[in-house]
Amino acid sequence: MGYLYLAMAITAEVIATSALKASEEFTRLIPSIVVILGYGAAFYLLSLVLKTIPVGVAYAIWAGMGIVLIAIVAAIMFKQVPDLPAIIGMVLIVSGVIVINVFSKTASH
């Protein structure tokens, strides 16, 4: 269940962050509500994740995947396409998350 909750937390965080841009500094009501509910859900779900997945591993996955997914959403929704160095950096982040999950004994506790 931990990884399912983690996927849900990442999704909530990506939705909230996308709405943060759309909220225009909390001057638009609906996106502002989405931000508050999204981050609340993300942190609640992350707290459930920490019952079964070590905090360092959970946060690495959450942050790493959030960065990549937000970059994809920003490219599609806001036309903020990352340049080559940014893409290389994100590939390295994802590679690090994969290394943690495949090779680290910490990830299996």
mmCIF file with all atom_site columns, C-alpha atoms in Angstrom:
data_model
loop_
_atom_site.group_PDB
_atom_site.id
_atom_site.type_symbol
_atom_site.label_atom_id
_atom_site.label_alt_id
_atom_site.label_comp_id
_atom_site.label_asym_id
_atom_site.label_entity_id
_atom_site.label_seq_id
_atom_site.pdbx_PDB_ins_code
_atom_site.Cartn_x
_atom_site.Cartn_y
_atom_site.Cartn_z
_atom_site.occupancy
_atom_site.B_iso_or_equiv
_atom_site.pdbx_formal_charge
_atom_site.auth_seq_id
_atom_site.auth_comp_id
_atom_site.auth_asym_id
_atom_site.auth_atom_id
_atom_site.pdbx_PDB_model_num
ATOM 1   C CA . MET A 1 1   ? 0.000   0.000  0.000   1.00 0.00 ? 1   MET A CA 1
ATOM 2   C CA . GLY A 1 2   ? 2.918   2.346  0.667   1.00 0.00 ? 2   GLY A CA 1
ATOM 3   C CA . TYR A 1 3   ? 3.818   2.766  -2.984  1.00 0.00 ? 3   TYR A CA 1
ATOM 4   C CA . LEU A 1 4   ? 0.172   3.263  -3.961  1.00 0.00 ? 4   LEU A CA 1
ATOM 5   C CA . TYR A 1 5   ? -0.138  6.041  -1.372  1.00 0.00 ? 5   TYR A CA 1
ATOM 6   C CA . LEU A 1 6   ? 3.140   7.476  -2.629  1.00 0.00 ? 6   LEU A CA 1
ATOM 7   C CA . ALA A 1 7   ? 1.831   7.588  -6.209  1.00 0.00 ? 7   ALA A CA 1
ATOM 8   C CA . MET A 1 8   ? -1.318  9.292  -4.942  1.00 0.00 ? 8   MET A CA 1
ATOM 9   C CA . ALA A 1 9   ? 0.762   11.805 -2.925  1.00 0.00 ? 9   ALA A CA 1
ATOM 10  C CA . ILE A 1 10  ? 2.868   12.617 -5.979  1.00 0.00 ? 10  ILE A CA 1
ATOM 11  C CA . THR A 1 11  ? -0.259  13.075 -8.088  1.00 0.00 ? 11  THR A CA 1
ATOM 12  C CA . ALA A 1 12  ? -1.824  15.395 -5.499  1.00 0.00 ? 12  ALA A CA 1
ATOM 13  C CA . GLU A 1 13  ? 1.384   17.420 -5.274  1.00 0.00 ? 13  GLU A CA 1
ATOM 14  C CA . VAL A 1 14  ? 1.619   17.780 -9.060  1.00 0.00 ? 14  VAL A CA 1
ATOM 15  C CA . ILE A 1 15  ? -2.017  18.913 -9.261  1.00 0.00 ? 15  ILE A CA 1
ATOM 16  C CA . ALA A 1 16  ? -1.492  21.392 -6.409  1.00 0.00 ? 16  ALA A CA 1
ATOM 17  C CA . THR A 1 17  ? 1.696   22.818 -7.920  1.00 0.00 ? 17  THR A CA 1
ATOM 18  C CA . SER A 1 18  ? 0.052   23.196 -11.319 1.00 0.00 ? 18  SER A CA 1
ATOM 19  C CA . ALA A 1 19  ? -2.866  24.997 -9.677  1.00 0.00 ? 19  ALA A CA 1
ATOM 20  C CA . LEU A 1 20  ? -0.421  27.230 -7.795  1.00 0.00 ? 20  LEU A CA 1
ATOM 21  C CA . LYS A 1 21  ? 0.667   28.768 -11.094 1.00 0.00 ? 21  LYS A CA 1
ATOM 22  C CA . ALA A 1 22  ? -2.971  29.114 -12.175 1.00 0.00 ? 22  ALA A CA 1
ATOM 23  C CA . SER A 1 23  ? -3.970  30.711 -8.839  1.00 0.00 ? 23  SER A CA 1
ATOM 24  C CA . GLU A 1 24  ? -2.100  33.885 -9.820  1.00 0.00 ? 24  GLU A CA 1
ATOM 25  C CA . GLU A 1 25  ? -0.755  34.538 -6.325  1.00 0.00 ? 25  GLU A CA 1
ATOM 26  C CA . PHE A 1 26  ? -3.947  33.232 -4.673  1.00 0.00 ? 26  PHE A CA 1
ATOM 27  C CA . THR A 1 27  ? -6.108  35.843 -6.424  1.00 0.00 ? 27  THR A CA 1
ATOM 28  C CA . ARG A 1 28  ? -8.234  33.224 -8.238  1.00 0.00 ? 28  ARG A CA 1
ATOM 29  C CA . LEU A 1 29  ? -10.544 31.267 -5.930  1.00 0.00 ? 29  LEU A CA 1
ATOM 30  C CA . ILE A 1 30  ? -10.903 27.841 -7.598  1.00 0.00 ? 30  ILE A CA 1
ATOM 31  C CA . PRO A 1 31  ? -7.181  27.280 -8.326  1.00 0.00 ? 31  PRO A CA 1
ATOM 32  C CA . SER A 1 32  ? -6.374  28.529 -4.811  1.00 0.00 ? 32  SER A CA 1
ATOM 33  C CA . ILE A 1 33  ? -8.732  25.959 -3.286  1.00 0.00 ? 33  ILE A CA 1
ATOM 34  C CA . VAL A 1 34  ? -7.154  23.234 -5.459  1.00 0.00 ? 34  VAL A CA 1
ATOM 35  C CA . VAL A 1 35  ? -3.715  24.273 -4.148  1.00 0.00 ? 35  VAL A CA 1
ATOM 36  C CA . ILE A 1 36  ? -4.768  24.035 -0.503  1.00 0.00 ? 36  ILE A CA 1
ATOM 37  C CA . LEU A 1 37  ? -6.633  20.746 -0.894  1.00 0.00 ? 37  LEU A CA 1
ATOM 38  C CA . GLY A 1 38  ? -3.937  19.257 -3.141  1.00 0.00 ? 38  GLY A CA 1
ATOM 39  C CA . TYR A 1 39  ? -1.042  20.006 -0.802  1.00 0.00 ? 39  TYR A CA 1
ATOM 40  C CA . GLY A 1 40  ? -3.111  18.895 2.192   1.00 0.00 ? 40  GLY A CA 1
ATOM 41  C CA . ALA A 1 41  ? -3.846  15.579 0.482   1.00 0.00 ? 41  ALA A CA 1
ATOM 42  C CA . ALA A 1 42  ? -0.230  15.201 -0.631  1.00 0.00 ? 42  ALA A CA 1
ATOM 43  C CA . PHE A 1 43  ? 1.170   15.625 2.862   1.00 0.00 ? 43  PHE A CA 1
ATOM 44  C CA . TYR A 1 44  ? -1.498  13.439 4.460   1.00 0.00 ? 44  TYR A CA 1
ATOM 45  C CA . LEU A 1 45  ? -0.798  10.662 1.948   1.00 0.00 ? 45  LEU A CA 1
ATOM 46  C CA . LEU A 1 46  ? 2.948   11.091 2.455   1.00 0.00 ? 46  LEU A CA 1
ATOM 47  C CA . SER A 1 47  ? 2.401   10.610 6.190   1.00 0.00 ? 47  SER A CA 1
ATOM 48  C CA . LEU A 1 48  ? 0.701   7.273  5.420   1.00 0.00 ? 48  LEU A CA 1
ATOM 49  C CA . VAL A 1 49  ? 3.600   6.307  3.163   1.00 0.00 ? 49  VAL A CA 1
ATOM 50  C CA . LEU A 1 50  ? 6.048   6.769  6.032   1.00 0.00 ? 50  LEU A CA 1
ATOM 51  C CA . LYS A 1 51  ? 4.441   3.878  7.920   1.00 0.00 ? 51  LYS A CA 1
ATOM 52  C CA . THR A 1 52  ? 5.961   1.414  5.427   1.00 0.00 ? 52  THR A CA 1
ATOM 53  C CA . ILE A 1 53  ? 8.665   3.224  3.432   1.00 0.00 ? 53  ILE A CA 1
ATOM 54  C CA . PRO A 1 54  ? 11.704  4.910  5.021   1.00 0.00 ? 54  PRO A CA 1
ATOM 55  C CA . VAL A 1 55  ? 11.458  8.708  4.991   1.00 0.00 ? 55  VAL A CA 1
ATOM 56  C CA . GLY A 1 56  ? 14.611  9.230  2.906   1.00 0.00 ? 56  GLY A CA 1
ATOM 57  C CA . VAL A 1 57  ? 13.484  6.827  0.215   1.00 0.00 ? 57  VAL A CA 1
ATOM 58  C CA . ALA A 1 58  ? 9.902   8.113  0.181   1.00 0.00 ? 58  ALA A CA 1
ATOM 59  C CA . TYR A 1 59  ? 11.000  11.724 -0.049  1.00 0.00 ? 59  TYR A CA 1
ATOM 60  C CA . ALA A 1 60  ? 13.555  10.993 -2.777  1.00 0.00 ? 60  ALA A CA 1
ATOM 61  C CA . ILE A 1 61  ? 10.891  9.327  -4.893  1.00 0.00 ? 61  ILE A CA 1
ATOM 62  C CA . TRP A 1 62  ? 8.270   11.970 -4.100  1.00 0.00 ? 62  TRP A CA 1
ATOM 63  C CA . ALA A 1 63  ? 10.538  14.908 -4.860  1.00 0.00 ? 63  ALA A CA 1
ATOM 64  C CA . GLY A 1 64  ? 12.233  13.343 -7.884  1.00 0.00 ? 64  GLY A CA 1
ATOM 65  C CA . MET A 1 65  ? 9.076   12.221 -9.598  1.00 0.00 ? 65  MET A CA 1
ATOM 66  C CA . GLY A 1 66  ? 7.346   15.472 -8.684  1.00 0.00 ? 66  GLY A CA 1
ATOM 67  C CA . ILE A 1 67  ? 10.099  17.470 -10.401 1.00 0.00 ? 67  ILE A CA 1
ATOM 68  C CA . VAL A 1 68  ? 9.845   15.453 -13.587 1.00 0.00 ? 68  VAL A CA 1
ATOM 69  C CA . LEU A 1 69  ? 6.039   15.421 -13.694 1.00 0.00 ? 69  LEU A CA 1
ATOM 70  C CA . ILE A 1 70  ? 5.789   19.156 -12.972 1.00 0.00 ? 70  ILE A CA 1
ATOM 71  C CA . ALA A 1 71  ? 8.267   19.824 -15.788 1.00 0.00 ? 71  ALA A CA 1
ATOM 72  C CA . ILE A 1 72  ? 6.070   17.800 -18.152 1.00 0.00 ? 72  ILE A CA 1
ATOM 73  C CA . VAL A 1 73  ? 2.885   19.557 -17.011 1.00 0.00 ? 73  VAL A CA 1
ATOM 74  C CA . ALA A 1 74  ? 4.587   22.974 -17.282 1.00 0.00 ? 74  ALA A CA 1
ATOM 75  C CA . ALA A 1 75  ? 5.742   22.178 -20.817 1.00 0.00 ? 75  ALA A CA 1
ATOM 76  C CA . ILE A 1 76  ? 2.236   21.149 -21.882 1.00 0.00 ? 76  ILE A CA 1
ATOM 77  C CA . MET A 1 77  ? 0.058   23.618 -19.955 1.00 0.00 ? 77  MET A CA 1
ATOM 78  C CA . PHE A 1 78  ? 2.277   26.680 -19.669 1.00 0.00 ? 78  PHE A CA 1
ATOM 79  C CA . LYS A 1 79  ? 4.613   26.208 -22.681 1.00 0.00 ? 79  LYS A CA 1
ATOM 80  C CA . GLN A 1 80  ? 7.633   26.219 -20.325 1.00 0.00 ? 80  GLN A CA 1
ATOM 81  C CA . VAL A 1 81  ? 9.774   23.693 -22.161 1.00 0.00 ? 81  VAL A CA 1
ATOM 82  C CA . PRO A 1 82  ? 12.975  22.706 -20.327 1.00 0.00 ? 82  PRO A CA 1
ATOM 83  C CA . ASP A 1 83  ? 16.277  23.109 -22.151 1.00 0.00 ? 83  ASP A CA 1
ATOM 84  C CA . LEU A 1 84  ? 18.827  20.323 -22.623 1.00 0.00 ? 84  LEU A CA 1
ATOM 85  C CA . PRO A 1 85  ? 20.721  20.873 -19.325 1.00 0.00 ? 85  PRO A CA 1
ATOM 86  C CA . ALA A 1 86  ? 17.410  20.749 -17.424 1.00 0.00 ? 86  ALA A CA 1
ATOM 87  C CA . ILE A 1 87  ? 16.425  17.540 -19.183 1.00 0.00 ? 87  ILE A CA 1
ATOM 88  C CA . ILE A 1 88  ? 19.820  15.985 -18.420 1.00 0.00 ? 88  ILE A CA 1
ATOM 89  C CA . GLY A 1 89  ? 19.418  16.985 -14.758 1.00 0.00 ? 89  GLY A CA 1
ATOM 90  C CA . MET A 1 90  ? 15.986  15.388 -14.578 1.00 0.00 ? 90  MET A CA 1
ATOM 91  C CA . VAL A 1 91  ? 17.310  12.199 -16.179 1.00 0.00 ? 91  VAL A CA 1
ATOM 92  C CA . LEU A 1 92  ? 19.969  12.097 -13.464 1.00 0.00 ? 92  LEU A CA 1
ATOM 93  C CA . ILE A 1 93  ? 17.300  12.585 -10.769 1.00 0.00 ? 93  ILE A CA 1
ATOM 94  C CA . VAL A 1 94  ? 15.186  9.738  -12.156 1.00 0.00 ? 94  VAL A CA 1
ATOM 95  C CA . SER A 1 95  ? 18.318  7.591  -12.441 1.00 0.00 ? 95  SER A CA 1
ATOM 96  C CA . GLY A 1 96  ? 19.034  8.236  -8.767  1.00 0.00 ? 96  GLY A CA 1
ATOM 97  C CA . VAL A 1 97  ? 15.516  7.206  -7.780  1.00 0.00 ? 97  VAL A CA 1
ATOM 98  C CA . ILE A 1 98  ? 15.897  4.000  -9.816  1.00 0.00 ? 98  ILE A CA 1
ATOM 99  C CA . VAL A 1 99  ? 19.265  3.234  -8.189  1.00 0.00 ? 99  VAL A CA 1
ATOM 100 C CA . ILE A 1 100 ? 17.726  3.722  -4.740  1.00 0.00 ? 100 ILE A CA 1
ATOM 101 C CA . ASN A 1 101 ? 14.825  1.393  -5.499  1.00 0.00 ? 101 ASN A CA 1
ATOM 102 C CA . VAL A 1 102 ? 16.786  -1.308 -7.281  1.00 0.00 ? 102 VAL A CA 1
ATOM 103 C CA . PHE A 1 103 ? 20.037  -1.428 -5.337  1.00 0.00 ? 103 PHE A CA 1
ATOM 104 C CA . SER A 1 104 ? 19.527  0.136  -1.900  1.00 0.00 ? 104 SER A CA 1
ATOM 105 C CA . LYS A 1 105 ? 18.781  -2.101 1.055   1.00 0.00 ? 105 LYS A CA 1
ATOM 106 C CA . THR A 1 106 ? 17.201  0.957  2.695   1.00 0.00 ? 106 THR A CA 1
ATOM 107 C CA . ALA A 1 107 ? 14.359  0.921  0.146   1.00 0.00 ? 107 ALA A CA 1
ATOM 108 C CA . SER A 1 108 ? 13.262  -2.563 1.173   1.00 0.00 ? 108 SER A CA 1
ATOM 109 C CA . HIS A 1 109 ? 12.776  -1.850 4.893   1.00 0.00 ? 109 HIS A CA 1
#
